[in-house]
Tab-separated table of C-alpha atoms in Angstrom:
chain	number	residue	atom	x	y	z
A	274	UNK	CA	42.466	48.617	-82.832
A	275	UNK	CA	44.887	50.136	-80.023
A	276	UNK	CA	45.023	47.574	-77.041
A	277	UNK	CA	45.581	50.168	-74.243
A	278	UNK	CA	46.843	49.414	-70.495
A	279	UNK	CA	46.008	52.420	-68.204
A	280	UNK	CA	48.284	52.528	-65.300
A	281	UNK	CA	46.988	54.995	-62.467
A	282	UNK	CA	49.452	55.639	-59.840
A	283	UNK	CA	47.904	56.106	-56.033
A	284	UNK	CA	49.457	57.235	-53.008
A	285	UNK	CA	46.901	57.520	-49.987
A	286	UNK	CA	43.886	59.080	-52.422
A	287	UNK	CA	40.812	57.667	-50.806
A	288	UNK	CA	38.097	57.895	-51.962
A	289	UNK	CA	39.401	59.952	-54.824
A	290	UNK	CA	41.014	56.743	-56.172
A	291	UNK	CA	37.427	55.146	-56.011
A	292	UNK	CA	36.187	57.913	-58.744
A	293	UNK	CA	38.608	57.332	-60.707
A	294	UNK	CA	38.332	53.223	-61.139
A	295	UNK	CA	34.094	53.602	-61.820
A	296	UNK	CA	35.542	55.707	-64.817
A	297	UNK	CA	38.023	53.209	-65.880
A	298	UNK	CA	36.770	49.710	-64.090
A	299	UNK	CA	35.648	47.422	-67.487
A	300	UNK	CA	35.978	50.365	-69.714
A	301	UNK	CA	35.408	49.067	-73.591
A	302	UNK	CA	38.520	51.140	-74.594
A	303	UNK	CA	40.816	49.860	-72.165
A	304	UNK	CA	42.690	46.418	-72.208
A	305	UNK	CA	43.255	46.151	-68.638
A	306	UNK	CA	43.609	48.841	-65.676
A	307	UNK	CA	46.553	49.032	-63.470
A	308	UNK	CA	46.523	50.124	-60.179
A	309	UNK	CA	50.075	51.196	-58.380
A	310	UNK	CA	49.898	51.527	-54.815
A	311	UNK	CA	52.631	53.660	-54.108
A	312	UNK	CA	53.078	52.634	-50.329
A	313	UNK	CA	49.742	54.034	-49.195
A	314	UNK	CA	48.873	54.156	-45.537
A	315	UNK	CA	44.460	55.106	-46.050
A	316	UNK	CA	43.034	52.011	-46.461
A	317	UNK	CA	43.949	51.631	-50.230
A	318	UNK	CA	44.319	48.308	-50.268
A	319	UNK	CA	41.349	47.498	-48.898
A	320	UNK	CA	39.058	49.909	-50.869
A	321	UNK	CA	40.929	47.967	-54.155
A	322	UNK	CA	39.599	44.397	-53.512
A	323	UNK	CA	35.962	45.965	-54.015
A	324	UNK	CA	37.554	46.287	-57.803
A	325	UNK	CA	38.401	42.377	-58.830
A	326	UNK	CA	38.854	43.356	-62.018
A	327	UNK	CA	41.736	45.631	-61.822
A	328	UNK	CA	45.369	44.605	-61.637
A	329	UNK	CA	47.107	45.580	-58.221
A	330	UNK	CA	50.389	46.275	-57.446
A	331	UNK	CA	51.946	47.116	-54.364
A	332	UNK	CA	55.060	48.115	-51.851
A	333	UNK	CA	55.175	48.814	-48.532
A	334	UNK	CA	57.332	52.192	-49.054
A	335	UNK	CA	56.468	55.592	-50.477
A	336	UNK	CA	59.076	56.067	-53.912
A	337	UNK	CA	57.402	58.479	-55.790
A	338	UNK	CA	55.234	58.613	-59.082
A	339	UNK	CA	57.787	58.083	-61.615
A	340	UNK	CA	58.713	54.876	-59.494
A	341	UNK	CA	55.474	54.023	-59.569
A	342	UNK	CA	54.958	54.844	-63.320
A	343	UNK	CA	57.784	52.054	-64.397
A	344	UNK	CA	56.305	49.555	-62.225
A	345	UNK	CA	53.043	49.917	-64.280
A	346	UNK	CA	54.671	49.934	-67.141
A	347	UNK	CA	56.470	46.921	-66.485
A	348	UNK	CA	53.565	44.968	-66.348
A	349	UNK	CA	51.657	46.503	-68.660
A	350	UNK	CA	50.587	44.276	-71.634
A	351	UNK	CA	48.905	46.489	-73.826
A	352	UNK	CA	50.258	48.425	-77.211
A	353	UNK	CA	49.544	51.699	-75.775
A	354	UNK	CA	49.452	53.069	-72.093
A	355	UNK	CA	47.390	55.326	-70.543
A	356	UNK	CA	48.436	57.551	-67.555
A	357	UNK	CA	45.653	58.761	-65.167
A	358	UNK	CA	46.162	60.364	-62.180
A	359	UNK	CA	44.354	59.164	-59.066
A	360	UNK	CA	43.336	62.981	-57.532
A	361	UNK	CA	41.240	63.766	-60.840
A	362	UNK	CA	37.875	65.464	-59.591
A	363	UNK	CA	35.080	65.609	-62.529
A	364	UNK	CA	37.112	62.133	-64.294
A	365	UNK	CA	34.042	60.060	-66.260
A	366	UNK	CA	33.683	57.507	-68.897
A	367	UNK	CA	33.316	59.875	-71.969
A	368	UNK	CA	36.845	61.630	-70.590
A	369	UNK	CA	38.416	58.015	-71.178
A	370	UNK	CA	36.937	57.950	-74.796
A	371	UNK	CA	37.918	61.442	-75.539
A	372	UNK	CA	41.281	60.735	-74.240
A	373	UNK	CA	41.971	57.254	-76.043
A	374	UNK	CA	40.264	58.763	-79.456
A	375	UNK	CA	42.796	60.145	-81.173
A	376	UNK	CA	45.056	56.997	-80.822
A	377	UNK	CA	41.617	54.740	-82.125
A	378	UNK	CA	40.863	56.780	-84.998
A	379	UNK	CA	44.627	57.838	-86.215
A	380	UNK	CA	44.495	61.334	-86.037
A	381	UNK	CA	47.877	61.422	-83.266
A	382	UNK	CA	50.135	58.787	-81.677
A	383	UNK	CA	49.678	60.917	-78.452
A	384	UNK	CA	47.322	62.295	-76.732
A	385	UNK	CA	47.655	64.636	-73.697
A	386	UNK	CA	45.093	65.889	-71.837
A	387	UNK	CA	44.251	70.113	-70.723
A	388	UNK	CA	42.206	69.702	-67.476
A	389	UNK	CA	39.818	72.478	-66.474
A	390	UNK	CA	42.208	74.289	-64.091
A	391	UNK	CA	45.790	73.711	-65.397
A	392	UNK	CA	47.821	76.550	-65.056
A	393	UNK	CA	46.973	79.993	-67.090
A	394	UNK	CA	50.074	79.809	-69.314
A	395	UNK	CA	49.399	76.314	-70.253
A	396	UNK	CA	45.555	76.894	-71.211
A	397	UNK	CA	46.936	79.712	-73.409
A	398	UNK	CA	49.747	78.094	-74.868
A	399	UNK	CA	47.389	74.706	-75.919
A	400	UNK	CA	49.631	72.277	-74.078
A	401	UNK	CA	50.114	70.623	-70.644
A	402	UNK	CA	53.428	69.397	-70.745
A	403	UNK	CA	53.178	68.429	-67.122
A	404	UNK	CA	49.804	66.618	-67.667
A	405	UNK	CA	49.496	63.362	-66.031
A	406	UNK	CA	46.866	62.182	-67.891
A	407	UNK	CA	48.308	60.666	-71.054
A	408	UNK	CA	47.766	58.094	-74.228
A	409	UNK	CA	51.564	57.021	-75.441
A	410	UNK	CA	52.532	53.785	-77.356
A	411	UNK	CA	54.198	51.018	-75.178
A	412	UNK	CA	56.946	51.058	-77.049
A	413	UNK	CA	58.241	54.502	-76.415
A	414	UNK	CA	59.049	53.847	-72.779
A	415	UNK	CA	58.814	49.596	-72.400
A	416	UNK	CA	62.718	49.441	-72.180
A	417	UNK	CA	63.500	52.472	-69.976
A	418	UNK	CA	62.010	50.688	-66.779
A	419	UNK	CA	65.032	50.771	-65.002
A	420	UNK	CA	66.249	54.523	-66.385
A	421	UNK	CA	62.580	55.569	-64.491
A	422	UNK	CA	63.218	53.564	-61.936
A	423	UNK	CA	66.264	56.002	-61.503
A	424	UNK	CA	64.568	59.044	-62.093
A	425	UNK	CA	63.501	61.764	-59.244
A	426	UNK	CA	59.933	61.551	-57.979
A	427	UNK	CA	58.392	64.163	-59.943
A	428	UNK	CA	60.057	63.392	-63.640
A	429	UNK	CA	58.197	61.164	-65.403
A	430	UNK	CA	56.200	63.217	-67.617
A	431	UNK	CA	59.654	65.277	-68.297
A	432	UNK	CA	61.339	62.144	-69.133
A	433	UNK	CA	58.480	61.131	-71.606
A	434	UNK	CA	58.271	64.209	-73.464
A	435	UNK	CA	61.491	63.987	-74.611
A	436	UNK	CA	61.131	60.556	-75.521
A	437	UNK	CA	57.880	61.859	-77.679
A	438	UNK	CA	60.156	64.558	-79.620
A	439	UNK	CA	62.962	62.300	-80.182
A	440	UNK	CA	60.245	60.107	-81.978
A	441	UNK	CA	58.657	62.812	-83.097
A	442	UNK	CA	55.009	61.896	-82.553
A	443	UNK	CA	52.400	63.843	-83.723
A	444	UNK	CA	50.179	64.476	-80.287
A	445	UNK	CA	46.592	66.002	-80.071
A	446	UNK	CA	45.831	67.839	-76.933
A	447	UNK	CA	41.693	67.039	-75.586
A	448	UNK	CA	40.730	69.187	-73.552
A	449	UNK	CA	38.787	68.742	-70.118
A	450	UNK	CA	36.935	71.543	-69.217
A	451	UNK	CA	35.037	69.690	-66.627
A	452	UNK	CA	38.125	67.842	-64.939
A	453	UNK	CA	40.264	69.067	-62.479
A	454	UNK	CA	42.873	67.771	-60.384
A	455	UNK	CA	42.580	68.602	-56.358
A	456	UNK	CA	45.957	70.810	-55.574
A	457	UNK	CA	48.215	69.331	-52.861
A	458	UNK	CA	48.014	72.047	-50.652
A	459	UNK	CA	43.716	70.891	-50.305
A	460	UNK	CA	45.263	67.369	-49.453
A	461	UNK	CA	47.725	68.023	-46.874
A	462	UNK	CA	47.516	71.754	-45.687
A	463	UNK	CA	48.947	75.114	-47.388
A	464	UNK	CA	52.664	74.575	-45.804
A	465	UNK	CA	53.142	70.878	-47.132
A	466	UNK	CA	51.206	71.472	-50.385
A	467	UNK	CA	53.581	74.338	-51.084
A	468	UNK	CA	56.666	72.470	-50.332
A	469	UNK	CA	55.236	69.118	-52.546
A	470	UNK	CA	54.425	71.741	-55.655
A	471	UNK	CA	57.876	72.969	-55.318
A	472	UNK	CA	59.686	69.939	-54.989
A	473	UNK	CA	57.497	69.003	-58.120
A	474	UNK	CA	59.495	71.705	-59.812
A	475	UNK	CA	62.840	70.923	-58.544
A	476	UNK	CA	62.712	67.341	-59.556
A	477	UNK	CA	61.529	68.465	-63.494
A	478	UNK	CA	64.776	70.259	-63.144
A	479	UNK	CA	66.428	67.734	-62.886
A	480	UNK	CA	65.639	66.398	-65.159
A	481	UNK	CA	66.018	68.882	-67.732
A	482	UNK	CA	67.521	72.504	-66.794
A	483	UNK	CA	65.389	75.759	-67.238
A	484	UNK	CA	66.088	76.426	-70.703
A	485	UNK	CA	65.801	72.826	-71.575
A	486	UNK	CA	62.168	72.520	-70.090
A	487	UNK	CA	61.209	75.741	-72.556
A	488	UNK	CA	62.695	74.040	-75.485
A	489	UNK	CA	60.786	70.535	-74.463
A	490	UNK	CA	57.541	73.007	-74.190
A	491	UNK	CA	58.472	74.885	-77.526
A	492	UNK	CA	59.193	71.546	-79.339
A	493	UNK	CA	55.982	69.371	-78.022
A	494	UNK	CA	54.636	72.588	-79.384
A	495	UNK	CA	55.518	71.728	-82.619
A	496	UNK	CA	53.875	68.622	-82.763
A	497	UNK	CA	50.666	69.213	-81.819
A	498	UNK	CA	47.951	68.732	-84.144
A	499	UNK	CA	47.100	72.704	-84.643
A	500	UNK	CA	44.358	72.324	-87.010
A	501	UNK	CA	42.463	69.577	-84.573
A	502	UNK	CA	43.003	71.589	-81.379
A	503	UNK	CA	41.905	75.065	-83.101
A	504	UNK	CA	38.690	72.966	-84.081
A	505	UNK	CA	38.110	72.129	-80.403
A	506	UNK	CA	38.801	75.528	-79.347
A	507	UNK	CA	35.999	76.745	-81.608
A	508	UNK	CA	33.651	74.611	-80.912
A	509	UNK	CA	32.248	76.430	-77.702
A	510	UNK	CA	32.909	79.776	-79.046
A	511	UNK	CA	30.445	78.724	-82.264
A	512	UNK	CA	27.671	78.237	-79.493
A	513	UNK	CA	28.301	81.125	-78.140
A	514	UNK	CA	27.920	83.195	-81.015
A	515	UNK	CA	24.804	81.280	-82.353
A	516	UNK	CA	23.283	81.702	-79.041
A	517	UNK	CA	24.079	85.359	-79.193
A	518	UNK	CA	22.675	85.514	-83.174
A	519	UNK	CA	19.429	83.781	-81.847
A	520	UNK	CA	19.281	86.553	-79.111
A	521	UNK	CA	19.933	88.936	-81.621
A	522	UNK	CA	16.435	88.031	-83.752
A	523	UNK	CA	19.459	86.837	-86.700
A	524	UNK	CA	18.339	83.107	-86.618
A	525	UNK	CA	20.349	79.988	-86.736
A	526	UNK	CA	23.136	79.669	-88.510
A	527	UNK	CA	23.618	77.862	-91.992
């Protein structure tokens, strides 16, 4: 059975934060929780020590979520880590199963997941690739601490996804149509969510260049498990259509 760490990264999320750990906080699929406080200034620390059983770590000054990110890692103890992050709205205890599943069971060695209102492309495409909410082995990233460390603020997930195709690890996308995360512009006003969501795009290319992030997309592509994620596409559309044949006088179907 998978021994998973999950590592949430915070930086001045309030009571958002607080949703998030009665999700995770003595979760039966999770080895431990990990709590980054990336230099918050809202009380954070203080809302934390009402959660004992979570592992804290702290700094005094903001360095970004990919910063963040290798400092969970690095003292993570699990075989797999799980990334959450901390401005999830809808997040519950059945997400965190659905999320870890497909690591338990076999069916992927990553999981990534498709939250309610990620962009258009990327519900219609099947894939995230900038989805912070993640399942990856430890071992993919345990010894690339210091290359994150390195990294620009916003590259983390960019910088894992090519570590997942250069593995080439089957992943399974679960989708969560009742989770969203809350857009930056809600947090901090339209001017300085704009300029966050942009820089959020300028650090990913730095990471990779244009036409490299469309071949990462076109190659995690590739290793999705198709036949799984057209079964949970299905799924509601099947409802749909039996409710419609039960409207329709045609009775259930067989």
């Amino acid at each position: 059975m998978a021994e998973i760490s999950c590592i949430v990264c915070a930086y001045n999320e309030g009571e958002r934060l607080r949703d998030i750990l009665s999700a995770v906080d003595g979760h039966p699929a999770l080895k431990e929780v990990i709590v980054v406080d990336d230099g918050s200034t809202d009380g954070t620390d203080a809302l934390l020590r009402d959660y004992p059983g979570v592992r804290t770590i702290s700094y005094g000054r903001n360095r970004g979520k990919t910063y963040a990110m290798s400092q969970g890692v690095a003292a993570a103890t699990g075989d797999h880590l799980m990334f959450l992050d901390a401005d999830l709205a809808g997040l519950g205890r059945p997400q965190i199963d659905s999320l870890a599943a497909p690591i338990e069971t076999g069916r992927a060695k990553v999981s990534i997941s498709l939250r309610r209102n990620s962009l258009r492309l990327y519900r219609a495409i099947g894939l995230d690739f900038v989805s912070g909410e993640r399942v990856i082995p430890a071992w993919l990233i345990a010894d690339q601490v210091a290359t994150m460390e390195a990294l620009p603020r916003w590259g983390g997930e960019a910088f894992i996804n090519q570590r997942i195709i250069e593995a080439g690890l089957r992943i399974e996308v679960v989708d969560w149509p009742g989770v969203s995360n809350i857009r930056k512009y809600r947090k901090t006003g339209l001017l300085q969510g704009v300029w966050a969501e942009c820089s959020m795009v300028r650090d990913a290319l730095r990471v990779l260049s244009p036409v490299g992030l469309v071949r990462q997309n076109l190659q995690l592509l590739r290793l999705v498990n198709r036949r799984r994620r057209v079964a949970q596409l299905r799924w509601p559309l099947d409802r749909r259509e039996a409710a419609s044949a039960r409207r329709a006088g045609a009775g259930p179907f067989e």
